[in-house]
CSV table of C-alpha atoms and ligand atoms in Angstrom, one decimal:
chain,number,residue,atom,x,y,z
Q,1,UNK,CA,11.9,2.7,23.6
Q,2,UNK,CA,12.7,-0.3,21.6
Q,3,UNK,CA,15.2,-2.9,22.8
Q,4,UNK,CA,16.9,-5.3,20.4
Q,5,UNK,CA,15.4,-8.4,22.2
Q,6,UNK,CA,11.9,-7.0,21.6
Q,7,UNK,CA,12.4,-6.9,17.8
Q,8,UNK,CA,10.2,-9.3,15.8
Q,9,UNK,CA,11.5,-12.9,15.8
Q,10,UNK,CA,11.5,-14.8,12.5
Q,11,UNK,CA,8.2,-16.6,11.7
Q,12,UNK,CA,6.2,-14.8,14.3
Q,13,UNK,CA,4.6,-11.9,12.4
Q,14,UNK,CA,1.5,-13.8,11.1
Q,15,UNK,CA,0.6,-15.5,14.5
Q,16,UNK,CA,1.2,-12.2,16.2
Q,17,UNK,CA,-1.0,-10.4,13.7
Q,18,UNK,CA,-3.8,-12.8,14.3
Q,19,UNK,CA,-3.5,-12.5,18.1
Q,20,UNK,CA,-3.3,-8.7,18.0
Q,21,UNK,CA,-6.2,-8.5,15.7
Q,22,UNK,CA,-8.3,-10.5,18.1
Q,23,UNK,CA,-7.1,-8.2,21.0
Q,24,UNK,CA,-7.9,-5.0,19.0
Q,25,UNK,CA,-11.4,-6.3,18.1
Q,26,UNK,CA,-12.0,-7.1,21.8
Q,27,UNK,CA,-10.9,-3.6,22.7
Q,28,UNK,CA,-13.0,-2.1,19.9
Q,29,UNK,CA,-9.8,-0.4,18.7
Q,30,UNK,CA,-10.4,-1.5,15.0
Q,31,UNK,CA,-13.3,0.0,13.1
Q,32,UNK,CA,-13.8,-2.5,10.3
Q,33,UNK,CA,-15.6,-1.1,7.3
Q,34,UNK,CA,-18.2,-3.5,5.9
Q,35,UNK,CA,-18.4,-3.5,2.1
Q,36,UNK,CA,-20.3,-5.3,-0.6
Q,37,UNK,CA,-18.0,-6.8,-3.3
Q,38,UNK,CA,-18.7,-6.1,-7.0
Q,39,UNK,CA,-16.7,-6.8,-10.2
Q,40,UNK,CA,-16.4,-4.5,-13.1
Q,41,UNK,CA,-14.5,-5.7,-16.2
Q,42,UNK,CA,-12.6,-3.4,-18.5
Q,43,UNK,CA,-9.5,-3.9,-20.6
Q,44,UNK,CA,-8.9,-7.5,-19.6
Q,45,UNK,CA,-9.0,-6.8,-15.9
Q,46,UNK,CA,-11.8,-7.9,-13.5
Q,47,UNK,CA,-11.6,-5.0,-11.1
Q,48,UNK,CA,-12.8,-5.7,-7.6
Q,49,UNK,CA,-14.9,-2.8,-6.4
Q,50,UNK,CA,-16.0,-2.6,-2.8
Q,51,UNK,CA,-19.1,-0.6,-1.9
Q,52,UNK,CA,-19.2,0.7,1.6
Q,53,UNK,CA,-22.5,-0.2,3.2
Q,54,UNK,CA,-24.7,2.8,4.0
Q,55,UNK,CA,-24.6,2.3,7.7
Q,56,UNK,CA,-20.8,2.0,7.8
Q,57,UNK,CA,-20.5,5.2,5.8
Q,58,UNK,CA,-22.6,7.0,8.4
Q,59,UNK,CA,-20.4,5.7,11.2
Q,60,UNK,CA,-17.2,6.7,9.3
Q,61,UNK,CA,-18.3,10.2,8.7
Q,62,UNK,CA,-19.2,10.6,12.4
Q,63,UNK,CA,-15.9,9.1,13.6
Q,64,UNK,CA,-13.9,12.0,14.9
Q,65,UNK,CA,-11.6,13.5,12.3
Q,66,UNK,CA,-8.4,14.8,13.9
Q,67,UNK,CA,-5.3,16.6,12.6
Q,68,UNK,CA,-3.1,14.8,15.1
Q,69,UNK,CA,-0.5,12.2,14.1
Q,70,UNK,CA,-2.3,8.9,14.7
Q,71,UNK,CA,1.1,7.0,14.7
Q,72,UNK,CA,2.9,9.2,17.2
Q,73,UNK,CA,1.9,8.2,19.7
Q,74,UNK,CA,0.0,5.2,18.2
Q,75,UNK,CA,-2.9,3.4,20.0
Q,76,UNK,CA,-1.2,0.6,21.9
Q,77,UNK,CA,-4.2,-1.6,21.2
Q,78,UNK,CA,-3.3,-1.4,17.5
Q,79,UNK,CA,0.4,-2.3,18.0
Q,80,UNK,CA,1.6,-5.5,16.3
Q,81,UNK,CA,5.4,-5.7,16.4
Q,82,UNK,CA,8.7,-4.0,16.6
Q,83,UNK,CA,9.8,-4.7,13.0
Q,84,UNK,CA,13.2,-3.0,13.1
Q,85,UNK,CA,15.1,-0.3,15.0
Q,86,UNK,CA,13.4,2.3,12.8
Q,87,UNK,CA,9.9,0.9,12.2
Q,88,UNK,CA,6.9,-0.6,14.0
Q,89,UNK,CA,3.9,-2.6,12.6
Q,90,UNK,CA,0.4,-1.4,13.5
Q,91,UNK,CA,-3.1,-2.6,12.6
Q,92,UNK,CA,-4.9,-0.2,10.3
Q,93,UNK,CA,-7.7,1.3,12.4
Q,94,UNK,CA,-10.2,1.7,9.5
Q,95,UNK,CA,-9.8,-1.6,7.7
Q,96,UNK,CA,-11.7,-2.8,4.7
Q,97,UNK,CA,-9.5,-5.9,4.2
Q,98,UNK,CA,-8.7,-8.2,7.2
Q,99,UNK,CA,-5.2,-8.1,8.7
Q,100,UNK,CA,-4.2,-4.8,7.0
Q,101,UNK,CA,-0.8,-3.9,8.4
Q,102,UNK,CA,0.8,-0.5,8.6
Q,103,UNK,CA,4.6,-0.3,8.7
Q,104,UNK,CA,5.3,3.1,10.2
Q,105,UNK,CA,8.5,5.0,11.1
Q,106,UNK,CA,9.1,5.3,14.8
Q,107,UNK,CA,10.1,9.0,14.4
Q,108,UNK,CA,8.1,11.4,12.3
Q,109,UNK,CA,9.0,11.5,8.6
Q,110,UNK,CA,6.9,13.1,5.9
Q,111,UNK,CA,5.1,10.8,3.5
Q,112,UNK,CA,6.3,12.8,0.5
Q,113,UNK,CA,10.0,11.9,1.2
Q,114,UNK,CA,11.7,9.2,-0.8
Q,115,UNK,CA,11.7,5.8,0.7
Q,116,UNK,CA,15.0,5.0,2.5
Q,117,UNK,CA,16.9,1.8,2.8
Q,118,UNK,CA,15.4,1.4,6.3
Q,119,UNK,CA,11.9,1.6,4.8
Q,120,UNK,CA,12.8,-1.1,2.3
Q,121,UNK,CA,14.3,-3.3,5.0
Q,122,UNK,CA,11.2,-3.0,7.2
Q,123,UNK,CA,8.8,-3.7,4.3
Q,124,UNK,CA,10.9,-6.8,3.3
Q,125,UNK,CA,10.9,-8.2,6.8
Q,126,UNK,CA,7.1,-8.0,6.7
Q,127,UNK,CA,6.8,-9.3,3.2
Q,128,UNK,CA,9.1,-12.2,3.9
Q,129,UNK,CA,6.9,-13.2,6.8
Q,130,UNK,CA,3.5,-12.6,5.1
Q,131,UNK,CA,3.0,-13.1,1.3
Q,132,UNK,CA,1.0,-10.1,0.3
Q,133,UNK,CA,0.8,-6.8,-1.5
Q,134,UNK,CA,3.1,-4.1,0.0
Q,135,UNK,CA,2.2,-0.6,-1.1
Q,136,UNK,CA,3.1,3.1,-0.6
Q,137,UNK,CA,0.9,6.1,-1.4
Q,138,UNK,CA,3.5,8.9,-1.7
Q,139,UNK,CA,1.7,12.1,-1.0
Q,140,UNK,CA,-2.0,13.1,-0.6
Q,141,UNK,CA,-2.5,13.2,-4.4
Q,142,UNK,CA,-1.5,9.5,-4.4
Q,143,UNK,CA,-4.3,8.8,-1.9
Q,144,UNK,CA,-2.4,9.1,1.4
Q,145,UNK,CA,-4.6,10.3,4.3
Q,146,UNK,CA,-1.8,10.6,6.9
Q,147,UNK,CA,1.4,12.7,6.7
Q,148,UNK,CA,3.5,10.4,8.9
Q,149,UNK,CA,5.4,8.0,6.7
Q,150,UNK,CA,3.7,4.6,6.5
Q,151,UNK,CA,4.1,1.7,4.2
Q,152,UNK,CA,1.2,-0.9,4.1
Q,153,UNK,CA,0.8,-4.6,3.6
Q,154,UNK,CA,-2.3,-6.6,2.8
Q,155,UNK,CA,-2.0,-10.4,3.0
Q,156,UNK,CA,-3.1,-12.1,-0.2
Q,157,UNK,CA,-5.0,-15.4,-0.4
Q,158,UNK,CA,-2.6,-18.3,-1.5
Q,159,UNK,CA,-4.9,-20.1,-3.8
Q,160,UNK,CA,-7.0,-17.7,-5.9
Q,161,UNK,CA,-5.9,-16.8,-9.4
Q,162,UNK,CA,-5.1,-14.1,-10.3
Q,163,UNK,CA,-3.9,-13.0,-6.8
Q,164,UNK,CA,-4.4,-9.4,-7.9
Q,165,UNK,CA,-6.9,-8.3,-10.6
Q,166,UNK,CA,-4.1,-6.5,-12.5
Q,167,UNK,CA,-1.8,-9.5,-12.7
Q,168,UNK,CA,-3.0,-11.0,-16.0
Q,169,UNK,CA,-1.9,-7.8,-17.8
Q,170,UNK,CA,1.6,-7.9,-16.3
Q,171,UNK,CA,2.5,-11.1,-18.2
Q,172,UNK,CA,2.9,-9.1,-21.4
Q,173,UNK,CA,5.4,-6.7,-20.0
Q,174,UNK,CA,8.0,-5.3,-22.5
Q,175,UNK,CA,11.3,-5.0,-20.7
Q,176,UNK,CA,13.8,-2.3,-21.8
Q,177,UNK,CA,16.9,-2.8,-19.5
Q,178,UNK,CA,16.1,-3.0,-15.8
Q,179,UNK,CA,12.5,-1.8,-16.1
Q,180,UNK,CA,9.6,-2.5,-18.4
Q,181,UNK,CA,6.2,-1.2,-19.6
Q,182,UNK,CA,3.0,-3.1,-19.5
Q,183,UNK,CA,1.1,-2.6,-22.8
Q,184,UNK,CA,-2.3,-2.9,-21.2
Q,185,UNK,CA,-1.8,-0.1,-18.8
Q,186,UNK,CA,-2.8,3.2,-20.6
Q,187,UNK,CA,-0.9,5.6,-18.3
Q,188,UNK,CA,2.7,6.4,-17.3
Q,189,UNK,CA,4.2,3.6,-15.2
Q,190,UNK,CA,7.3,1.4,-14.7
Q,191,UNK,CA,7.5,-2.3,-13.8
Q,192,UNK,CA,10.3,-4.5,-12.7
Q,193,UNK,CA,10.3,-8.2,-11.9
Q,194,UNK,CA,12.3,-9.3,-8.8
Q,195,UNK,CA,14.7,-12.1,-8.3
Q,196,UNK,CA,13.0,-15.2,-6.6
Q,197,UNK,CA,15.3,-15.1,-3.5
Q,198,UNK,CA,15.3,-11.3,-3.2
Q,199,UNK,CA,12.8,-11.4,-0.4
Q,200,UNK,CA,15.2,-13.1,2.0
Q,201,UNK,CA,15.9,-10.3,4.6
Q,202,UNK,CA,19.2,-12.0,5.6
Q,203,UNK,CA,20.8,-11.0,2.3
Q,204,UNK,CA,21.2,-7.4,1.2
Q,205,UNK,CA,17.7,-7.4,-0.2
Q,206,UNK,CA,16.9,-4.0,1.2
Q,207,UNK,CA,19.6,-2.5,-1.0
Q,208,UNK,CA,18.3,-4.4,-4.0
Q,209,UNK,CA,14.8,-3.2,-3.3
Q,210,UNK,CA,16.0,0.4,-2.9
Q,211,UNK,CA,18.0,0.1,-6.2
Q,212,UNK,CA,14.9,-1.3,-8.0
Q,213,UNK,CA,12.7,1.5,-6.6
Q,214,UNK,CA,15.2,4.1,-7.8
Q,215,UNK,CA,15.3,2.6,-11.3
Q,216,UNK,CA,11.5,2.7,-11.4
Q,217,UNK,CA,11.5,6.4,-10.3
Q,218,UNK,CA,14.1,7.2,-13.0
Q,219,UNK,CA,12.1,5.3,-15.6
Q,220,UNK,CA,9.1,7.6,-15.1
Q,221,UNK,CA,11.2,10.7,-14.9
Q,222,UNK,CA,11.1,11.3,-11.1
Q,223,UNK,CA,14.1,12.5,-9.2
Q,224,UNK,CA,16.0,10.2,-6.9
Q,225,UNK,CA,18.5,12.9,-5.7
Q,226,UNK,CA,18.8,13.5,-2.0
Q,227,UNK,CA,19.1,17.0,-0.7
Q,228,UNK,CA,21.7,17.7,2.0
Q,229,UNK,CA,20.9,15.9,5.2
Q,230,UNK,CA,17.6,14.2,4.0
Q,231,UNK,CA,16.1,12.4,1.1
Q,232,UNK,CA,14.2,14.8,-1.2
Q,233,UNK,CA,10.5,14.9,-1.5
Q,234,UNK,CA,9.1,13.6,-4.8
Q,235,UNK,CA,6.0,14.2,-6.9
Q,236,UNK,CA,3.1,11.9,-5.9
Q,237,UNK,CA,3.2,8.3,-7.0
Q,238,UNK,CA,2.0,4.9,-5.9
Q,239,UNK,CA,4.4,2.0,-5.4
Q,240,UNK,CA,3.2,-1.6,-5.4
Q,241,UNK,CA,5.6,-4.4,-4.1
Q,242,UNK,CA,4.9,-8.1,-4.3
Q,243,UNK,CA,7.3,-11.0,-3.9
Q,244,UNK,CA,7.4,-11.2,-7.7
Q,245,UNK,CA,7.3,-7.6,-9.0
Q,246,UNK,CA,7.3,-3.9,-8.4
Q,247,UNK,CA,5.1,-1.3,-10.2
Q,248,UNK,CA,5.3,2.4,-9.8
Q,249,UNK,CA,2.7,4.9,-11.1
Q,250,UNK,CA,3.1,8.7,-10.9
Q,251,UNK,CA,-0.1,10.5,-10.1
Q,252,UNK,CA,-1.8,13.7,-11.2
Q,253,UNK,CA,-4.6,13.7,-8.6
Q,254,UNK,CA,-6.3,11.8,-5.8
Q,255,UNK,CA,-9.9,11.7,-6.9
Q,256,UNK,CA,-11.8,10.4,-9.9
Q,257,UNK,CA,-15.3,11.9,-9.8
Q,258,UNK,CA,-15.3,11.8,-5.9
Q,259,UNK,CA,-13.6,8.4,-5.7
Q,260,UNK,CA,-10.3,8.5,-3.8
Q,261,UNK,CA,-7.8,6.2,-5.5
Q,262,UNK,CA,-4.6,4.9,-3.9
Q,263,UNK,CA,-2.1,2.2,-4.8
Q,264,UNK,CA,-4.7,-0.5,-4.4
Q,265,UNK,CA,-6.6,1.0,-7.4
Q,266,UNK,CA,-3.5,0.1,-9.5
Q,267,UNK,CA,-3.7,-3.5,-8.2
Q,268,UNK,CA,-7.3,-3.5,-9.5
Q,269,UNK,CA,-9.1,-2.9,-6.2
Q,270,UNK,CA,-11.3,0.2,-5.8
Q,271,UNK,CA,-13.4,1.4,-2.9
Q,272,UNK,CA,-16.6,3.5,-3.5
Q,273,UNK,CA,-18.9,5.2,-1.1
Q,274,UNK,CA,-22.3,4.3,-2.5
Q,275,UNK,CA,-24.2,2.7,-5.3
Q,276,UNK,CA,-24.2,6.0,-7.2
Q,277,UNK,CA,-20.4,6.0,-7.4
Q,278,UNK,CA,-20.6,2.3,-8.4
Q,279,UNK,CA,-22.9,3.0,-11.3
Q,280,UNK,CA,-20.8,5.9,-12.4
Q,281,UNK,CA,-17.7,3.7,-12.3
Q,282,UNK,CA,-19.4,1.0,-14.3
Q,283,UNK,CA,-20.3,3.6,-16.9
Q,284,UNK,CA,-16.9,5.2,-17.2
Q,285,UNK,CA,-14.8,2.1,-16.6
Q,286,UNK,CA,-12.3,1.6,-13.8
Q,287,UNK,CA,-9.3,1.6,-16.2
Q,288,UNK,CA,-10.4,4.9,-17.5
Q,289,UNK,CA,-10.6,6.2,-13.9
Q,290,UNK,CA,-7.0,5.1,-13.3
Q,291,UNK,CA,-5.9,6.8,-16.5
Q,292,UNK,CA,-7.5,10.0,-15.3
Q,293,UNK,CA,-5.7,10.1,-12.0
Q,294,UNK,CA,-2.3,9.1,-13.4
Q,295,UNK,CA,-0.2,10.8,-16.1
Q,296,UNK,CA,-0.2,10.3,-19.8
Q,297,UNK,CA,2.1,7.6,-21.2
Q,298,UNK,CA,5.0,8.7,-23.4
Q,299,UNK,CA,4.0,8.6,-27.1
R,1,AMP,P1,-3.5,6.1,3.8
R,1,AMP,O1,-4.9,6.6,3.8
R,1,AMP,O2,-3.1,5.3,2.6
R,1,AMP,O3,-2.5,7.2,4.1
R,1,AMP,O4,-3.4,5.1,5.0
R,1,AMP,C1,-3.6,5.5,6.3
R,1,AMP,C2,-4.0,4.3,7.1
R,1,AMP,O5,-4.0,4.7,8.5
R,1,AMP,C3,-5.4,3.7,6.8
R,1,AMP,O6,-5.2,2.4,6.6
R,1,AMP,C4,-6.2,4.0,8.1
R,1,AMP,O7,-7.0,3.0,8.4
R,1,AMP,C5,-5.1,4.1,9.1
R,1,AMP,N1,-5.4,4.9,10.3
R,1,AMP,C6,-6.0,6.1,10.4
R,1,AMP,N2,-6.1,6.5,11.6
R,1,AMP,C7,-5.5,5.6,12.4
R,1,AMP,C8,-5.2,5.4,13.8
R,1,AMP,N3,-5.6,6.3,14.7
R,1,AMP,N4,-4.5,4.3,14.2
R,1,AMP,C9,-4.1,3.4,13.2
R,1,AMP,N5,-4.3,3.5,11.9
R,1,AMP,C10,-5.0,4.6,11.5
């Protein structure tokens, strides 16, 4: 059980994450997936495509698949911090990117349910401690592989430009009220910039994040109504959250030609299983792949 004095103290998440990563590696609790980086350009975006190395792929497919909830109970060797009364931070077991953090609900909640104010608060605590990309894969068709509600955070390098491959396109956003459309994204989506000090968890930033999330859902025609007693499930979508902006993309399906696509795909980062998938993606184009797993834009 959590105790208030065990909750994460300000400015401790990053050092704790480093220390817990070293611990988890020692205990062989993390199965890092080695990949070879490639770049495929299409539509003004230099997509980062990671190709899983053949040996890693073999290890992954032999890793025991289980239907159990991996977050209840979680592996104590993957524990990072008590983020809030409702959420804990864990290390991702199968990580492609270093220091990949999962922000999971202590009690079971289904991944399809709308994000709550508590989810927003927990994400903001982590995002204020670590500058990175927060994301949410709402439902299996949005790329979620676990049913227990989990937000995710990947730290971003401070100095590289663009920080995410998709960012150059976002500069030409056309705002209409609280949300906007990015002309370079050829599928249904909604974008909103965020106020510079919004990230400060001491203010009521969780409510502002929740309100922005609701306005994005409404902009793409998804319901934000709660049913009696619990937030309603929604259709599948991906949500991307940075310190500067939010992007929400409704989904039609998980796979493009055997490639599973989640929120990271819409940031411009894709993961493929082998060089055959890489070649196929080069031929078809990553932006076309995203278009196929999203929904058509309004005319
Ligand atoms: P997603 O596939 O987007 O639903 O994210 C699920 C995350 O859970 C991935 O980052 C996996 O690496 C991670 N994961 C799967 N099994 C475990 C586990 N037993 N402990 C911790 N993380 C896990």
